[in-house]
Short mmCIF file of C-alpha atoms and ligand atoms in Angstrom, two decimals:
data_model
loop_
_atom_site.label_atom_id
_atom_site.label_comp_id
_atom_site.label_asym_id
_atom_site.label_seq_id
_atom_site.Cartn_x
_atom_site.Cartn_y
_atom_site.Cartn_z
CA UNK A 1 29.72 -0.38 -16.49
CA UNK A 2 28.19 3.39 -15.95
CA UNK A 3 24.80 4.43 -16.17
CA UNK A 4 25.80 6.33 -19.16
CA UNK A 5 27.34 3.34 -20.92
CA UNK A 6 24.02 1.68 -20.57
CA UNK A 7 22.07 4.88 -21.75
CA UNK A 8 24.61 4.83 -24.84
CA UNK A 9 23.86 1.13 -25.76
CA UNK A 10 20.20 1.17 -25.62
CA UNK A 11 20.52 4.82 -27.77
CA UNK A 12 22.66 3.24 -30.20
CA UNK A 13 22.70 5.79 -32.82
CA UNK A 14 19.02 7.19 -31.85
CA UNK A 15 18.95 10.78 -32.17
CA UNK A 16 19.99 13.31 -29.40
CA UNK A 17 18.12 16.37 -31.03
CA UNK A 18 15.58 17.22 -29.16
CA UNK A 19 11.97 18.13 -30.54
CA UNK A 20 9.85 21.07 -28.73
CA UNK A 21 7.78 18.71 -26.12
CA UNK A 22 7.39 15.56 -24.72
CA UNK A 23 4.40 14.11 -22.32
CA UNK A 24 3.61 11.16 -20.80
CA UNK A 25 2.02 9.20 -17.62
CA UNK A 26 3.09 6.66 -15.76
CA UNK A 27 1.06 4.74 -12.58
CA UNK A 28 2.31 4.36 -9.08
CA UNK A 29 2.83 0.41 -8.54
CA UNK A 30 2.73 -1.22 -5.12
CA UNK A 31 4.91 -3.80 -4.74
CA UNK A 32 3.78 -7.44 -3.53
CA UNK A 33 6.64 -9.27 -3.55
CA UNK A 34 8.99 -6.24 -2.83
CA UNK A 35 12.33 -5.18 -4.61
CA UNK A 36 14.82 -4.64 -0.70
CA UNK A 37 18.44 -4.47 -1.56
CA UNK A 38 20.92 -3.61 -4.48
CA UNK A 39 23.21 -5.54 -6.20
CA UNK A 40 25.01 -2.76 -7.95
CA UNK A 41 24.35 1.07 -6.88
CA UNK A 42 24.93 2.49 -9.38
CA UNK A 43 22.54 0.91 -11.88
CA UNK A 44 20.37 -0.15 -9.61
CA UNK A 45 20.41 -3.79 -9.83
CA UNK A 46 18.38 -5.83 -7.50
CA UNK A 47 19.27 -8.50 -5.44
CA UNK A 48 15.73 -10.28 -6.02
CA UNK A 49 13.18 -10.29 -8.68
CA UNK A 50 10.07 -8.66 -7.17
CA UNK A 51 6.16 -8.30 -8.06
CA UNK A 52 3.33 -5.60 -8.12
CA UNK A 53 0.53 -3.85 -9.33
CA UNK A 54 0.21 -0.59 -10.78
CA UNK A 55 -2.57 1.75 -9.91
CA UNK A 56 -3.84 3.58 -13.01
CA UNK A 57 -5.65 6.40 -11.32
CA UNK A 58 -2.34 7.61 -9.47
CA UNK A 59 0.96 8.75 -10.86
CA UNK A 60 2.71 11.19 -12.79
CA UNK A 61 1.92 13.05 -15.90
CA UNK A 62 4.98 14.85 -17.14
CA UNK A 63 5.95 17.42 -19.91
CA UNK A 64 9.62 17.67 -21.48
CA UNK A 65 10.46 20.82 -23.06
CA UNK A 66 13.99 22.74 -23.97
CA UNK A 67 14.99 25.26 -20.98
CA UNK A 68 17.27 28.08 -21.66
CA UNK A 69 20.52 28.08 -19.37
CA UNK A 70 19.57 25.46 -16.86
CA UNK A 71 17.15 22.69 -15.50
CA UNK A 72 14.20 23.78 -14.22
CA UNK A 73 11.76 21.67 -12.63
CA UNK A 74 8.05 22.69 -12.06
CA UNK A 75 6.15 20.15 -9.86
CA UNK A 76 2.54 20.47 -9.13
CA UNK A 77 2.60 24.17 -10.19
CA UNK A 78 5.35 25.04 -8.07
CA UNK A 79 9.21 25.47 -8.78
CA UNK A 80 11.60 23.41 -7.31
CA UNK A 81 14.83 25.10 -6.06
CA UNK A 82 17.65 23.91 -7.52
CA UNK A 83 18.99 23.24 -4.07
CA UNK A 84 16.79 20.94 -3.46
CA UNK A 85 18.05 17.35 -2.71
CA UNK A 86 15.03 16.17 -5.64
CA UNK A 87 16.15 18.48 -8.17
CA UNK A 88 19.91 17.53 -7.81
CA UNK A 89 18.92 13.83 -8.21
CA UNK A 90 16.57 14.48 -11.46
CA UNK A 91 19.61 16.83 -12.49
CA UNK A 92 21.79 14.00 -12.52
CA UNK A 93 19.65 11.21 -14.37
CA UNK A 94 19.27 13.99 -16.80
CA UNK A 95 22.91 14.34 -17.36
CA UNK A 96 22.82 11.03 -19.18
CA UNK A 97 20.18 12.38 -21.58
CA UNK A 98 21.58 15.90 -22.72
CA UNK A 99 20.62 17.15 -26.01
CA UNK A 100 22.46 19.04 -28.34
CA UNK A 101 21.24 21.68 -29.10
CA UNK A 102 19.18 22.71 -26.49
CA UNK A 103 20.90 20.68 -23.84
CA UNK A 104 18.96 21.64 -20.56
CA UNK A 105 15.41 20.34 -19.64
CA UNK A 106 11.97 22.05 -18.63
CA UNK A 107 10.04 18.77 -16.86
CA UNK A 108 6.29 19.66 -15.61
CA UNK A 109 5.03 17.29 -13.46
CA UNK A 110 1.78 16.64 -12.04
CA UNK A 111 1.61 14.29 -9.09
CA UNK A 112 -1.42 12.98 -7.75
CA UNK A 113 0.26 10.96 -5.19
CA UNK A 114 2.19 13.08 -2.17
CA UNK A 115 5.94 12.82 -2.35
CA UNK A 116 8.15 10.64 0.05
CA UNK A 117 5.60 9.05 2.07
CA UNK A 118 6.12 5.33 0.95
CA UNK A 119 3.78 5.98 -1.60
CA UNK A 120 6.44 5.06 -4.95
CA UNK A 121 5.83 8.84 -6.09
CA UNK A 122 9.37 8.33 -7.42
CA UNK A 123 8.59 4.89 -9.48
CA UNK A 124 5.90 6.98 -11.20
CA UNK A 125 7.96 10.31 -11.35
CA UNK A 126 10.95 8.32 -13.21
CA UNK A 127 8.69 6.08 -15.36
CA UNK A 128 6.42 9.35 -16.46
CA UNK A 129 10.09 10.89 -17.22
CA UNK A 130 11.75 8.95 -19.19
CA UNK A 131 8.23 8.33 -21.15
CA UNK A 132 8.30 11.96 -21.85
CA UNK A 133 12.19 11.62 -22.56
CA UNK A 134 11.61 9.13 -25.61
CA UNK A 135 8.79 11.41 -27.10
CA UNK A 136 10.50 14.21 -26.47
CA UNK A 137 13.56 13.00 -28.72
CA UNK A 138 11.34 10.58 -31.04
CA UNK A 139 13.69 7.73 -29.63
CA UNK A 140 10.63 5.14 -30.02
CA UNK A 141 12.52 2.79 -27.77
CA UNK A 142 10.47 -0.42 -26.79
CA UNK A 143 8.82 -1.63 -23.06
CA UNK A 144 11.66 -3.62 -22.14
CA UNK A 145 14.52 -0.50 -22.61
CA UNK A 146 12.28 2.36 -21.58
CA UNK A 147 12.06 0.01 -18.39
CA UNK A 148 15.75 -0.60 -17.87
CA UNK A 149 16.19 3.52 -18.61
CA UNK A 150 13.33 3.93 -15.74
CA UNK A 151 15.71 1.63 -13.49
CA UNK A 152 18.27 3.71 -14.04
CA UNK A 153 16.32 6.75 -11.97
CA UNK A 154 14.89 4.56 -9.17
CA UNK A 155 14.62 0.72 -9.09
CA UNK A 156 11.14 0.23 -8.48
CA UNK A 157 10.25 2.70 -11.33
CA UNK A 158 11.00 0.24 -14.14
CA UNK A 159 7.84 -1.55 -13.03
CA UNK A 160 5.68 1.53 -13.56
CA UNK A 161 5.52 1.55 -17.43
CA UNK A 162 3.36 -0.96 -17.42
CA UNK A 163 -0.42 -1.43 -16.17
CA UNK A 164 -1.53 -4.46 -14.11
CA UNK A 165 0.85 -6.97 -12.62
CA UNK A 166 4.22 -6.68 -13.16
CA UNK A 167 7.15 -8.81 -12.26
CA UNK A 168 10.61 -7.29 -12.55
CA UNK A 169 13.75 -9.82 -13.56
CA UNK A 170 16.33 -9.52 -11.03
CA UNK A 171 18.75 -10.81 -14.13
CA UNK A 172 22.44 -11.86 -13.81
CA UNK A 173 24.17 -9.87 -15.96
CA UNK A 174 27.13 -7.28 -14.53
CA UNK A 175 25.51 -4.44 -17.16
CA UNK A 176 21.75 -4.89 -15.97
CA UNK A 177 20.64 -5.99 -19.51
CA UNK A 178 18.48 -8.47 -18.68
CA UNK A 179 17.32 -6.45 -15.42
CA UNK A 180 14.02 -4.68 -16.82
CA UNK A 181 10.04 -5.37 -15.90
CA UNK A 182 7.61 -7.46 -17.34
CA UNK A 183 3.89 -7.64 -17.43
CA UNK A 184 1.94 -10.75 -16.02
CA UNK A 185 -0.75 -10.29 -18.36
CA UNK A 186 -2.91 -11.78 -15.69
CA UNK A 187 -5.74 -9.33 -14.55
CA UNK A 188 -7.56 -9.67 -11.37
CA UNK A 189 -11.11 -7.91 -12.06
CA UNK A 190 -12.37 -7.80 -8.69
CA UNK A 191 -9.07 -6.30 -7.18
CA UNK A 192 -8.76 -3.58 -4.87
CA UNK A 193 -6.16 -1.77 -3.24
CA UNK A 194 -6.91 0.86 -0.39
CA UNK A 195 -5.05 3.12 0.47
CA UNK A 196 -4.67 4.40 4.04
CA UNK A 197 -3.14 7.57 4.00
CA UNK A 198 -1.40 7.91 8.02
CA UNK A 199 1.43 10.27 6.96
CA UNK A 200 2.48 12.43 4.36
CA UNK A 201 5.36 14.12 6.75
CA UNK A 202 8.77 13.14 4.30
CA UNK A 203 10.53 10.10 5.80
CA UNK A 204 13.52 10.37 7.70
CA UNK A 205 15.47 7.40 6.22
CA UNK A 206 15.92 7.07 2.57
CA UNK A 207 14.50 3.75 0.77
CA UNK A 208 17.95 3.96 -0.16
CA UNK A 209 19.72 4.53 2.85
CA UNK A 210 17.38 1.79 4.44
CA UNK A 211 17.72 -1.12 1.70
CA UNK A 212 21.83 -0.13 2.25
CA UNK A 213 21.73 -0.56 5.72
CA UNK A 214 19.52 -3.62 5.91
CA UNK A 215 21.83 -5.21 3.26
CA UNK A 216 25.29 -4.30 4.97
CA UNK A 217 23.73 -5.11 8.84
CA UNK A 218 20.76 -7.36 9.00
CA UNK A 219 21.78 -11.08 9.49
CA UNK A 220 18.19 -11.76 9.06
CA UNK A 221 18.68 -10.43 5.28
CA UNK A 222 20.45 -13.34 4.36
CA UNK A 223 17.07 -15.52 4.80
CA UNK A 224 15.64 -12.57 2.17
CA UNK A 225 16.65 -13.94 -1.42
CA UNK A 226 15.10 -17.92 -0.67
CA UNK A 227 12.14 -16.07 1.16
CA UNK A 228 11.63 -13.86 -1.76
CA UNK A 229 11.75 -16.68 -4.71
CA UNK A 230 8.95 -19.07 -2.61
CA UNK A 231 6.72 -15.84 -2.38
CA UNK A 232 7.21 -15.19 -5.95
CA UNK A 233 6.58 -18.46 -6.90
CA UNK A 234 3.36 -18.42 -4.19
CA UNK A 235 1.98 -15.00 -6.05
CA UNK A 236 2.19 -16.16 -9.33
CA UNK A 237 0.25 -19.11 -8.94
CA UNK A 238 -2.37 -17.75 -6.66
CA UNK A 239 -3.04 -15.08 -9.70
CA UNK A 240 -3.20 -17.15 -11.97
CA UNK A 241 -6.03 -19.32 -9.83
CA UNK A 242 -7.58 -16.48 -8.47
CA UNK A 243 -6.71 -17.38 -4.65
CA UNK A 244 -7.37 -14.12 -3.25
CA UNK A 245 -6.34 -15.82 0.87
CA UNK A 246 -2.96 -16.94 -0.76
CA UNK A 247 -2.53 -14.08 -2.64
CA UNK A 248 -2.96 -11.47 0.35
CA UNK A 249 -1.15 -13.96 3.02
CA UNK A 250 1.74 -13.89 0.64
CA UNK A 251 1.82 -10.19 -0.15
CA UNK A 252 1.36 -9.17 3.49
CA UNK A 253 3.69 -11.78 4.96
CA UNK A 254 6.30 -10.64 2.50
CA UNK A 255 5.79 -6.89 3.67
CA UNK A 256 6.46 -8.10 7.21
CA UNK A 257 9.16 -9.48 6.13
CA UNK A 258 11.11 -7.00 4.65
CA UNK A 259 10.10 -4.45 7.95
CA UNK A 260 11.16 -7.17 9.64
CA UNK A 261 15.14 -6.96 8.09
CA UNK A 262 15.22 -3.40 8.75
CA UNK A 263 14.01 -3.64 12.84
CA UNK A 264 16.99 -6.20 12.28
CA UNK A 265 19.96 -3.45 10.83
CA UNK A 266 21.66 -0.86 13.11
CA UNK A 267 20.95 1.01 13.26
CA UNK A 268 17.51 0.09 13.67
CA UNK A 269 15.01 1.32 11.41
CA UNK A 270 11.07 1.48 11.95
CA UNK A 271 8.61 3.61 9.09
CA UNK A 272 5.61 2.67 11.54
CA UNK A 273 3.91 5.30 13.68
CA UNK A 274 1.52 4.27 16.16
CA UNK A 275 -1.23 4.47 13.80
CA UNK A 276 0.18 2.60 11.90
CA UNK A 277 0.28 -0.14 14.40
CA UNK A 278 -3.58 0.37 15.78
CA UNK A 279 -4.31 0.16 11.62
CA UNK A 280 -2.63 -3.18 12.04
CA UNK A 281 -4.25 -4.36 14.72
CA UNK A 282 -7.91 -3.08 13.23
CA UNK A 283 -7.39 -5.49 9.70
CA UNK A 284 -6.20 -8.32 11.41
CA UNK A 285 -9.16 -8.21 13.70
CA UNK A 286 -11.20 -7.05 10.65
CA UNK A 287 -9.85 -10.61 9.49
CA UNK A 288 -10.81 -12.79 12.20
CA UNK A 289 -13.97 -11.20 12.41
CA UNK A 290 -14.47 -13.00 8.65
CA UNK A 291 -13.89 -10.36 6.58
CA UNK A 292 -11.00 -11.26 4.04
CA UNK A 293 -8.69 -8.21 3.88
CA UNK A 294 -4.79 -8.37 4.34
CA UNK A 295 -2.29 -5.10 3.78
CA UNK A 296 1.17 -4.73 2.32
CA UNK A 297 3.52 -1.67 3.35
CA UNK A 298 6.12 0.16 1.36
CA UNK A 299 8.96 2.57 2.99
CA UNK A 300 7.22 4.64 5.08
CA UNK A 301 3.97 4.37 7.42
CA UNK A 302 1.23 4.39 5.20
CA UNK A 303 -0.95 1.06 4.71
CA UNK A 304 -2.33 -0.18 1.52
CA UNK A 305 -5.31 -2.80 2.34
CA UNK A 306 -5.80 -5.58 -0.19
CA UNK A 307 -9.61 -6.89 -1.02
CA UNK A 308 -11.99 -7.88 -2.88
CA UNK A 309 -14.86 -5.98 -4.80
CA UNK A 310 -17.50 -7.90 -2.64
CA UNK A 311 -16.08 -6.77 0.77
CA UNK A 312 -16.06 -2.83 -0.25
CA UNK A 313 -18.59 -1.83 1.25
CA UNK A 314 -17.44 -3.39 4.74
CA UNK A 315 -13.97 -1.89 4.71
CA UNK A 316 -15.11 1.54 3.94
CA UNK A 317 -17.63 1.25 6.51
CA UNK A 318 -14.66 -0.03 8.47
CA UNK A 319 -12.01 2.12 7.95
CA UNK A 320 -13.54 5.20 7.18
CA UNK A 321 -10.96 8.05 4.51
CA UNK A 322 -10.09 4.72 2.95
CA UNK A 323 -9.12 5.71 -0.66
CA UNK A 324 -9.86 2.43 -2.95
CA UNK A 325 -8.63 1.76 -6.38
CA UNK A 326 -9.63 -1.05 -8.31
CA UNK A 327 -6.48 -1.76 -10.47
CA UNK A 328 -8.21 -3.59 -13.03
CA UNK A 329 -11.25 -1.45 -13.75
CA UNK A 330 -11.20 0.25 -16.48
CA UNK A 331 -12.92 3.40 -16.37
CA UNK A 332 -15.11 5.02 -19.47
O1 LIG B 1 12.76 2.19 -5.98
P1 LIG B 1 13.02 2.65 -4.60
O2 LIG B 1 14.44 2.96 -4.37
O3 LIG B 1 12.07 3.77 -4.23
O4 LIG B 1 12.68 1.43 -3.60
C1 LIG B 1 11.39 0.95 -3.39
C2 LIG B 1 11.38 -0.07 -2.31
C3 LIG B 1 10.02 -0.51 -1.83
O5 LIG B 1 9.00 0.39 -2.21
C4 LIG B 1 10.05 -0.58 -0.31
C5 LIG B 1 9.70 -1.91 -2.35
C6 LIG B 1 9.26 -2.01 -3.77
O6 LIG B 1 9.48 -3.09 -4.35
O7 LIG B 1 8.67 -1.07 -4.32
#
């Protein structure tokens, strides 16, 4: 099965007409049990079922509208060229949308998350986009296929139409069906999630590329699937009880994990910079020194700290240009 073939079934007869605009926002979500290899490329299909938490204060608000001869993509203010290697990529996911009449897209975006850093700009970009995409064409499609559409642009995306915790369904099926995102409906008031911003600079090694060549090289991968279901399993429970030690442990053993498979692959592949490694060094002493904070990492070299409310004050203190979001508080 194609991408398109999957666009078709969920679109059933739904109409193809587009209206004159289409907006929506979707949150960045940080992964805590994290989403590392493919099962099928070309619809993105996971090898694991993974876990994480959106963060409602970043992401991606995007406007739809009808372009005259061709794409044209506007991010942050600025045009991209259609050259570039982003444009080509939204280009194509938007092939399996065309409208007739009318068939080319205007998409606005406004990102308040830098782009290619490790920082899932593209799990909010997709989500905010195909959000836009079923207002822009009325489609009123529900959670569960606006989240297997969002898969369809970048796996991790189809966890970002959701708030909160989120746990995306590996599923079985060959046509990704029953491979879509679900909320926990578990919410952790006291949560935070800092952010420690290291690098912006664009990675040199694709998420892509990477989970490819840790699947096709790492012999350690083959521990990843049983390692992943006992850390889901672990998660889970420790939300639902409120065990923030279990729940960080978990998340940032996990995160090790997965760097772990890709020091494993050749050729080898490492996101960390040396601050990265001295930030390391600083929570885990933070840690012994009492103060319960652990940290999960993405694709890239940035490191997202994991706390609670009552420690604030000591990690800002500690780790000064910390930028904390509280997932669960909702703001007037
Ligand atoms: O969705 P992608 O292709 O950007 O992959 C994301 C992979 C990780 O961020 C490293 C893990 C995850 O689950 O988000």
């Amino acid at each position: 099965m194609r991408p398109v073939d999957v666009v078709d079934r969920l679109l059933k007869d739904r109409n193809r007409t587009p209206g004159t605009e289409g907006r929506a926002y979707a949150p960045v979500n940080i992964a805590l049990c994290k989403y590392w290899g493919k099962r099928d490329r070309a619809l993105r299909l996971p090898v694991t079922s993974s876990l994480s938490v959106s963060l409602p204060e970043l992401g991606a608000d995007t406007t739809v509208r009808p372009a005259e001869t061709a794409d044209r993509f506007i991010l942050n203010g600025h045009p991209v060229p259609a050259t570039d290697p982003s444009a080509t990529r939204l280009s194509r996911f938007l092939d399996l949308f065309r409208g007739d009449p009318h068939p080319h897209f205007e998409v606005c975006s406004v990102s308040t998350v830098p782009l290619a850093a490790g920082l899932a700009s593209s799990a909010s970009g997709f989500a905010a986009l195909v959000l836009a995409l079923d207002a822009y064409f009325a489609w009123n499609l529900d959670r569960r296929a606006l989240s297997i559409l969002a898969r369809l642009g970048s796996g991790s995306a189809c966890r970002s139409v959701y708030d909160g915790f989120v746990e995306w369904h590996a599923g079985e099926r060959a046509d990704g069906m029953d491979s879509f995102a679900e909320p926990l409906r578990r919410a952790w008031p006291g949560l935070c999630v800092g952010w420690l911003r290291i690098s912006d600079a664009p990675k040199a090694v694709s998420s892509r590329e990477a989970m490819e060549r840790t699947t096709s090289t790492s012999p350690l991968y083959r521990a990843w699937p049983g390692r992943v279901a006992n850390d889901l399993h672990t998660l889970r429970t420790a939300i639902r009880e409120g065990d923030f030690e279990t729940f960080g442990r978990t998340a940032e053993s996990n995160a090790l994990a997965m760097h772990a498979t890709m020091l494993d692959s050749w050729p080898p592949i490492l996101y960390w910079h040396p601050r990265t490694v001295e930030v390391l060094h600083d929570i885990w002493r933070a840690r012994a020194e009492g103060l319960p904070c652990y940290f999960t990492m993405d694709a890239g070299p940035n490191v997202k700290l994991l706390f609670e409310r009552a420690s604030r004050p000591d990690l800002c203190a500690r780790f000064p240009g910390i930028n904390v979001i509280e997932p669960f508080c909702i703001r007037s």
